[in-house]
PDB file of C-alpha atoms in Angstrom:
ATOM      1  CA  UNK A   1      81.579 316.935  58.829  1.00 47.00           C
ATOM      2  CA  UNK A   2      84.248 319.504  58.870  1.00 51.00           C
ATOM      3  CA  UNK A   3      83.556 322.742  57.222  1.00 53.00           C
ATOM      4  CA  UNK A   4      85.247 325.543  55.488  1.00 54.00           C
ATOM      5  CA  UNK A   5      88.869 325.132  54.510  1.00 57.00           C
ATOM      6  CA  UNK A   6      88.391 322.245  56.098  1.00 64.00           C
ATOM      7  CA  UNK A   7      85.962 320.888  53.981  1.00 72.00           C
ATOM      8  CA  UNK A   8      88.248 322.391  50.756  1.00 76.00           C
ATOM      9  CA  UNK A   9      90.604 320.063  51.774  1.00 76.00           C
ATOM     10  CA  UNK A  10      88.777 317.234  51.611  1.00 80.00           C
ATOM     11  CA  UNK A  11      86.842 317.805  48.286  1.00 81.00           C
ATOM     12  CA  UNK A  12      91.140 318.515  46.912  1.00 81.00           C
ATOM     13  CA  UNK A  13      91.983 315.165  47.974  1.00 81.00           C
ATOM     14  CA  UNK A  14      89.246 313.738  46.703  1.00 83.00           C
ATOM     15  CA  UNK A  15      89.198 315.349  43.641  1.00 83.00           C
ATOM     16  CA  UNK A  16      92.898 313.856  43.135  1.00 80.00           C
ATOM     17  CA  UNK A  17      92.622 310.426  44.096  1.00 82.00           C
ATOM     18  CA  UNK A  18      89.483 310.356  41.851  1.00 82.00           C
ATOM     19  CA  UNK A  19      92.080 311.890  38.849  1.00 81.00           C
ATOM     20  CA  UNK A  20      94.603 309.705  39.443  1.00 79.00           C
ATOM     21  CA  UNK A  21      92.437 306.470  39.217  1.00 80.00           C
ATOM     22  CA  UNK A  22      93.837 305.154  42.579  1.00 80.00           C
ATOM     23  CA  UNK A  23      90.621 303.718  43.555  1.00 84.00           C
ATOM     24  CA  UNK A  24      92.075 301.472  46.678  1.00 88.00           C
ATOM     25  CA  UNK A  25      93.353 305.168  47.796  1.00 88.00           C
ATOM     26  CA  UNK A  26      90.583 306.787  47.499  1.00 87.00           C
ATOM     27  CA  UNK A  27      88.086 303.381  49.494  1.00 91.00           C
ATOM     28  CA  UNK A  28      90.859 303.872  52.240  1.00 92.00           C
ATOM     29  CA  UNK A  29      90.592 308.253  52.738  1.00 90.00           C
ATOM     30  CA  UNK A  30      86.906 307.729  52.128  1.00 90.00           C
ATOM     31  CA  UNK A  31      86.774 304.705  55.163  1.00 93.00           C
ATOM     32  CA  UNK A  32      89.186 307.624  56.950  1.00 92.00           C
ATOM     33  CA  UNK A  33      86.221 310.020  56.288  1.00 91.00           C
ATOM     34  CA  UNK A  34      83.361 307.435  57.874  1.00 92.00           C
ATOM     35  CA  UNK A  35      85.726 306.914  61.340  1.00 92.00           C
ATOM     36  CA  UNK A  36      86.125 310.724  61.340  1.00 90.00           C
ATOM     37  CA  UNK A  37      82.253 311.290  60.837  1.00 89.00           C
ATOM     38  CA  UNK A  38      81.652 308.332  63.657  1.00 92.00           C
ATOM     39  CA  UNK A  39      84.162 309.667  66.160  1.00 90.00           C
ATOM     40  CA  UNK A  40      82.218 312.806  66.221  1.00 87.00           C
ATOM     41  CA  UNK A  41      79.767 311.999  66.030  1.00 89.00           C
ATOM     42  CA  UNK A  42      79.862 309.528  69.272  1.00 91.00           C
ATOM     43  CA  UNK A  43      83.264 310.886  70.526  1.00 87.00           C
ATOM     44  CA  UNK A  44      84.039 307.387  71.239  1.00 90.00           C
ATOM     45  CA  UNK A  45      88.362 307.141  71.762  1.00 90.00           C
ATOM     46  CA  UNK A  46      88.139 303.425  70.708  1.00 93.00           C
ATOM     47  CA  UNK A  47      87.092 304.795  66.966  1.00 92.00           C
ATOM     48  CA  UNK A  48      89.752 307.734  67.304  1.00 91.00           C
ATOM     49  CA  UNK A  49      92.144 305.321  67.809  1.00 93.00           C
ATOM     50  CA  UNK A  50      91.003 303.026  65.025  1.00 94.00           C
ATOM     51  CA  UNK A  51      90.945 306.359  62.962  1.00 92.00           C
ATOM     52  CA  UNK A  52      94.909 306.994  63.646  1.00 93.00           C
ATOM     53  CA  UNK A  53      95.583 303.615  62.832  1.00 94.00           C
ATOM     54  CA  UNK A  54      94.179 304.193  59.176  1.00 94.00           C
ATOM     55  CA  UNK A  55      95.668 307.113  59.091  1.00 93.00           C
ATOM     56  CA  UNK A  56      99.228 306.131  59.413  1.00 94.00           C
ATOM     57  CA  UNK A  57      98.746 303.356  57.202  1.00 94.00           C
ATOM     58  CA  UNK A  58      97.263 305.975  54.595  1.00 92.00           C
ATOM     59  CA  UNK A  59      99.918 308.351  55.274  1.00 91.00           C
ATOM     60  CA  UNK A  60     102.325 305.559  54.850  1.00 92.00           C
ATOM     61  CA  UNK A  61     100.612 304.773  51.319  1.00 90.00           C
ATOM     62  CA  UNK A  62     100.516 308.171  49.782  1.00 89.00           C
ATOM     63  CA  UNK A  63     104.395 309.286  50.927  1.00 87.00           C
ATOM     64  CA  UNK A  64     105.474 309.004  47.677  1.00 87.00           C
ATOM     65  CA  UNK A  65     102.761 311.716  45.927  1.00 84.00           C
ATOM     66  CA  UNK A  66     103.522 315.313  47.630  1.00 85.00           C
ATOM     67  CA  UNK A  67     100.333 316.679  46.667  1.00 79.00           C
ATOM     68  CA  UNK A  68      98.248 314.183  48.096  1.00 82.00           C
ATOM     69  CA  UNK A  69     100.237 314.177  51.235  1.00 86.00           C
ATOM     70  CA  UNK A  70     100.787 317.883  52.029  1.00 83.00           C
ATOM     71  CA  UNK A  71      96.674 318.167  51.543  1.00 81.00           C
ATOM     72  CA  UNK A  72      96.448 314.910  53.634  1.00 86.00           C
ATOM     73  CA  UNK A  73      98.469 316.030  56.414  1.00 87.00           C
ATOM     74  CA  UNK A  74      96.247 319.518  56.295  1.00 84.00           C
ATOM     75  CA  UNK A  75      92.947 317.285  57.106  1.00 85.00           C
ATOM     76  CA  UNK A  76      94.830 315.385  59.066  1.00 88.00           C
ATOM     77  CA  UNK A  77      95.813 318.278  61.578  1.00 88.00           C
ATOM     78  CA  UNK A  78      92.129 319.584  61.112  1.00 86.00           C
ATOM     79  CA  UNK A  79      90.989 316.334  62.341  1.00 88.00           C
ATOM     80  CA  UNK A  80      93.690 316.479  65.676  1.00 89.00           C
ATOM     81  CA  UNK A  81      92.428 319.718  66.116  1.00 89.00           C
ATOM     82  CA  UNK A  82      88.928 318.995  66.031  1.00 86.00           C
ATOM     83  CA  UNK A  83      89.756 315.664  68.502  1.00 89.00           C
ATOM     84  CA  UNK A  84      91.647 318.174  70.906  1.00 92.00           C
ATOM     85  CA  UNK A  85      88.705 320.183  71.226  1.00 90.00           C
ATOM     86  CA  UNK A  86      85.976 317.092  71.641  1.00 89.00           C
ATOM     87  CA  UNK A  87      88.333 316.140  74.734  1.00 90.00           C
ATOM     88  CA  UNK A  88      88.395 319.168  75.942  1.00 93.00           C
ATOM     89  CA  UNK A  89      84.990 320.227  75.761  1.00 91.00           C
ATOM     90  CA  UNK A  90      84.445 316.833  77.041  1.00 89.00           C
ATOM     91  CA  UNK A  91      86.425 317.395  80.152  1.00 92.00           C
ATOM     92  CA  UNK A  92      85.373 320.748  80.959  1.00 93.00           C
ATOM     93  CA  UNK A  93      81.652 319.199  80.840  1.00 92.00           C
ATOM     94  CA  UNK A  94      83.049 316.970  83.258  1.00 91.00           C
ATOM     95  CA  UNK A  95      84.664 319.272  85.088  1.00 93.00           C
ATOM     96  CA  UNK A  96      81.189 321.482  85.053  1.00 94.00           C
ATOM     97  CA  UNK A  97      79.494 318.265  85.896  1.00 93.00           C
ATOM     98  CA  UNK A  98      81.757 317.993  89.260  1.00 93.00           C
ATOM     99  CA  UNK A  99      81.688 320.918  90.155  1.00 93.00           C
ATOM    100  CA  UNK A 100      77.874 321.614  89.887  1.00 94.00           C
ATOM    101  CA  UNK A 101      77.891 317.685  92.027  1.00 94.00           C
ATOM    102  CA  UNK A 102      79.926 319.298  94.515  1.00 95.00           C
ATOM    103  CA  UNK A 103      77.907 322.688  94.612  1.00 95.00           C
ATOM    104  CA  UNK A 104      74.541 320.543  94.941  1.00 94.00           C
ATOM    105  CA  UNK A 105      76.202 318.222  97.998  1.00 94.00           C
ATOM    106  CA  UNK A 106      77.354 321.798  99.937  1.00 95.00           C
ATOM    107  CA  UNK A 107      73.308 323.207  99.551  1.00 95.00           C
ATOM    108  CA  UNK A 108      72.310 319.810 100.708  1.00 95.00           C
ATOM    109  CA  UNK A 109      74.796 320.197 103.507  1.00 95.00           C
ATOM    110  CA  UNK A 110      73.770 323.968 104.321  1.00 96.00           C
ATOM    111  CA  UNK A 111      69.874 323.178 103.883  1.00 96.00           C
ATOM    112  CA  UNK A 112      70.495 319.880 106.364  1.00 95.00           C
ATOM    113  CA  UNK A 113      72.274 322.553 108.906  1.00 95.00           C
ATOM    114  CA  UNK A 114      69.697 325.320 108.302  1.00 96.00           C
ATOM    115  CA  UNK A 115      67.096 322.406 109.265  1.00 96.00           C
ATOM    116  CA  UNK A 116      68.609 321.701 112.280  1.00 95.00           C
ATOM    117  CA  UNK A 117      69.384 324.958 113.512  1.00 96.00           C
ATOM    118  CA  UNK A 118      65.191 325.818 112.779  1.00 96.00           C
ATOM    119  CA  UNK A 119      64.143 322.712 114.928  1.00 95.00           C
ATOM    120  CA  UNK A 120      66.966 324.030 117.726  1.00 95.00           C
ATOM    121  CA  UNK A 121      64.933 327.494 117.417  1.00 97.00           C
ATOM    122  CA  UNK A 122      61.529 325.855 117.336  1.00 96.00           C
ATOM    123  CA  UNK A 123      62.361 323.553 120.313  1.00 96.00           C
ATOM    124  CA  UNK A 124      63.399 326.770 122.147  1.00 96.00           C
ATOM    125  CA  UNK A 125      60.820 329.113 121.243  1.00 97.00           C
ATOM    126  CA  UNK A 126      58.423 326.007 122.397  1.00 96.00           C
ATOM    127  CA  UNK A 127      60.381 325.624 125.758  1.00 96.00           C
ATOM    128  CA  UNK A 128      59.969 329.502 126.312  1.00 96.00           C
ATOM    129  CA  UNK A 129      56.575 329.260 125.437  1.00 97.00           C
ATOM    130  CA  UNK A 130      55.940 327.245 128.178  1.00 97.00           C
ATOM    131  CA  UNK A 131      57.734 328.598 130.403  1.00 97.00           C
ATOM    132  CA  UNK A 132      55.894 331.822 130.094  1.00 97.00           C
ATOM    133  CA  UNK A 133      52.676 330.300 129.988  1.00 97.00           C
ATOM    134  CA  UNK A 134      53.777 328.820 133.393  1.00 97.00           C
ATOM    135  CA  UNK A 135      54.984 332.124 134.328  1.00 97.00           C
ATOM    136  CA  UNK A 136      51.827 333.936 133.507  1.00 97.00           C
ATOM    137  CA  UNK A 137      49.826 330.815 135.251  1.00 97.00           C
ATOM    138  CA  UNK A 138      51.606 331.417 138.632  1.00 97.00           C
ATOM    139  CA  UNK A 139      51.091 334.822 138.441  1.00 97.00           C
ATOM    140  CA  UNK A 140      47.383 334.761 137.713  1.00 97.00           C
ATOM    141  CA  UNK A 141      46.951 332.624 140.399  1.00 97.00           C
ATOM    142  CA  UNK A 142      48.686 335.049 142.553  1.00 97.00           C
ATOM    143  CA  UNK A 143      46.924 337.981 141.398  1.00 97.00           C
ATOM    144  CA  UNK A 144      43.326 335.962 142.424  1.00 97.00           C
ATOM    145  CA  UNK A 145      44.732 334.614 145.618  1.00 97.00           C
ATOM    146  CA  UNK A 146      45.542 338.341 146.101  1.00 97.00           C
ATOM    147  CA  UNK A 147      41.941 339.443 145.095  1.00 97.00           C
ATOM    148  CA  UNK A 148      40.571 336.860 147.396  1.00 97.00           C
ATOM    149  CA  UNK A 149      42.731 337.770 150.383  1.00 97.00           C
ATOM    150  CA  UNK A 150      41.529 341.617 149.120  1.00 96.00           C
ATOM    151  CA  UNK A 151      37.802 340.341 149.025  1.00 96.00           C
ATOM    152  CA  UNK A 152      37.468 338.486 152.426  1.00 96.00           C
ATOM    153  CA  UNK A 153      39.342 341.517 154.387  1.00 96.00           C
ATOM    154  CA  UNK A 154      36.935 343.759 152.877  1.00 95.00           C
ATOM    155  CA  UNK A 155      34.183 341.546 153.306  1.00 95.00           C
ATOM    156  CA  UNK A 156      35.029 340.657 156.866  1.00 94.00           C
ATOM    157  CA  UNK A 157      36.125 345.068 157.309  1.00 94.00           C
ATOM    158  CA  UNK A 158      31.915 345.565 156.041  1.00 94.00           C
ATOM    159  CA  UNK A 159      30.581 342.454 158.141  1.00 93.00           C
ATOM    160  CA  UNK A 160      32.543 344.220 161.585  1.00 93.00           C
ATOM    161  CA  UNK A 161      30.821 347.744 160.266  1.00 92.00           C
ATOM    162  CA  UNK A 162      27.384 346.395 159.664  1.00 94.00           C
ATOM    163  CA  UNK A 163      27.519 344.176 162.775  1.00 92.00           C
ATOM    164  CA  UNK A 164      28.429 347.081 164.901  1.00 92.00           C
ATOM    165  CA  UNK A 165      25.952 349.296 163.199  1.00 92.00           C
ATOM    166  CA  UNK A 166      22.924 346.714 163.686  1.00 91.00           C
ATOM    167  CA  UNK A 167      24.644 346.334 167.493  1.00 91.00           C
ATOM    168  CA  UNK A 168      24.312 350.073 167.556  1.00 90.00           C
ATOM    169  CA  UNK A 169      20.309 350.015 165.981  1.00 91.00           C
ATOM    170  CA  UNK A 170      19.572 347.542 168.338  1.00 89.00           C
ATOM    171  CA  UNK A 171      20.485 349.084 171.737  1.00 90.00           C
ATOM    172  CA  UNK A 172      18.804 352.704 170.348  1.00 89.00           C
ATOM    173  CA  UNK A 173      15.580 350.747 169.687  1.00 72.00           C
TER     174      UNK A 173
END
């Protein structure tokens, strides 16, 4: 799983258990390997833990051989490097995930106000509808009440007229 120097590392420690013929050594850093691979793999702590418990024991084990043990402790930083980095990639997904939980709650909570505040508008632009349609009512009916008033002192101004004038036809002949 780990690449470059990394993954030089490995194949050197490898490469000298296998030439030393120490072939419980090399089950152990190769059952090492397989918790490394899984902990990435599912970035489960349980197996990182298992993983530090094998290592100490292997570390323990291969004191006594320099060369194995100064490349050892070279993975073995690579590996606590790479588990530092899982963690915190890990938390600042969590972190993002918050975050982007407490962004989507605040919209919620601004698109909940904005609702309200349009059915506060829409109940007042209703309400003033109304009350210029009743407005406009009133004054329609004053405006014919008006015209009527207007129409029956006209009519009854042309009724006096035409009486008088038929009053007037009628005593000339």
């Amino acid at each position: 799983v780990l690449i470059g120097s990394s993954k030089n590392t490995v194949d050197e420690i490898e490469k000298v258990l296998t030439q030393t013929n120490q072939t419980q050594l090399l089950n152990d850093y190769k059952q090492l390997r397989r918790m490394e691979t899984i902990y990435i793999s599912t970035r489960n702590e349980i197996v990182y833990g298992e993983y530090l418990t094998l290592s100490s024991a292997f570390q323990a084990k291969i004191k006594h051989d320099p060369a194995i043990h100064s490349a050892y402790m070279n993975y073995s930083t690579e590996v606590t490097n790479l588990a530092s980095t899982i963690r915190e990639s890990k938390e600042l997904t969590e972190n993002f995930d918050n975050g982007s939980t407490i962004i989507g709650n605040a919209v919620k909570a601004v698109e909940k106000s904005v609702s309200t505040e349009q059915q506060a508008i829409q109940k007042q632009l209703t309400a003033q509808t109304k009350q210029l349609t009743l407005i406009l009512i009133i004054i329609s009916c004053i405006i014919i009440f008006a015209l009527l008033t207007i129409g029956y002192i006209l009519m009854k101004t042309i009724q006096k007229s035409i009486y008088t004038l038929r009053e007037g036809a009628r005593k000339i002949g």
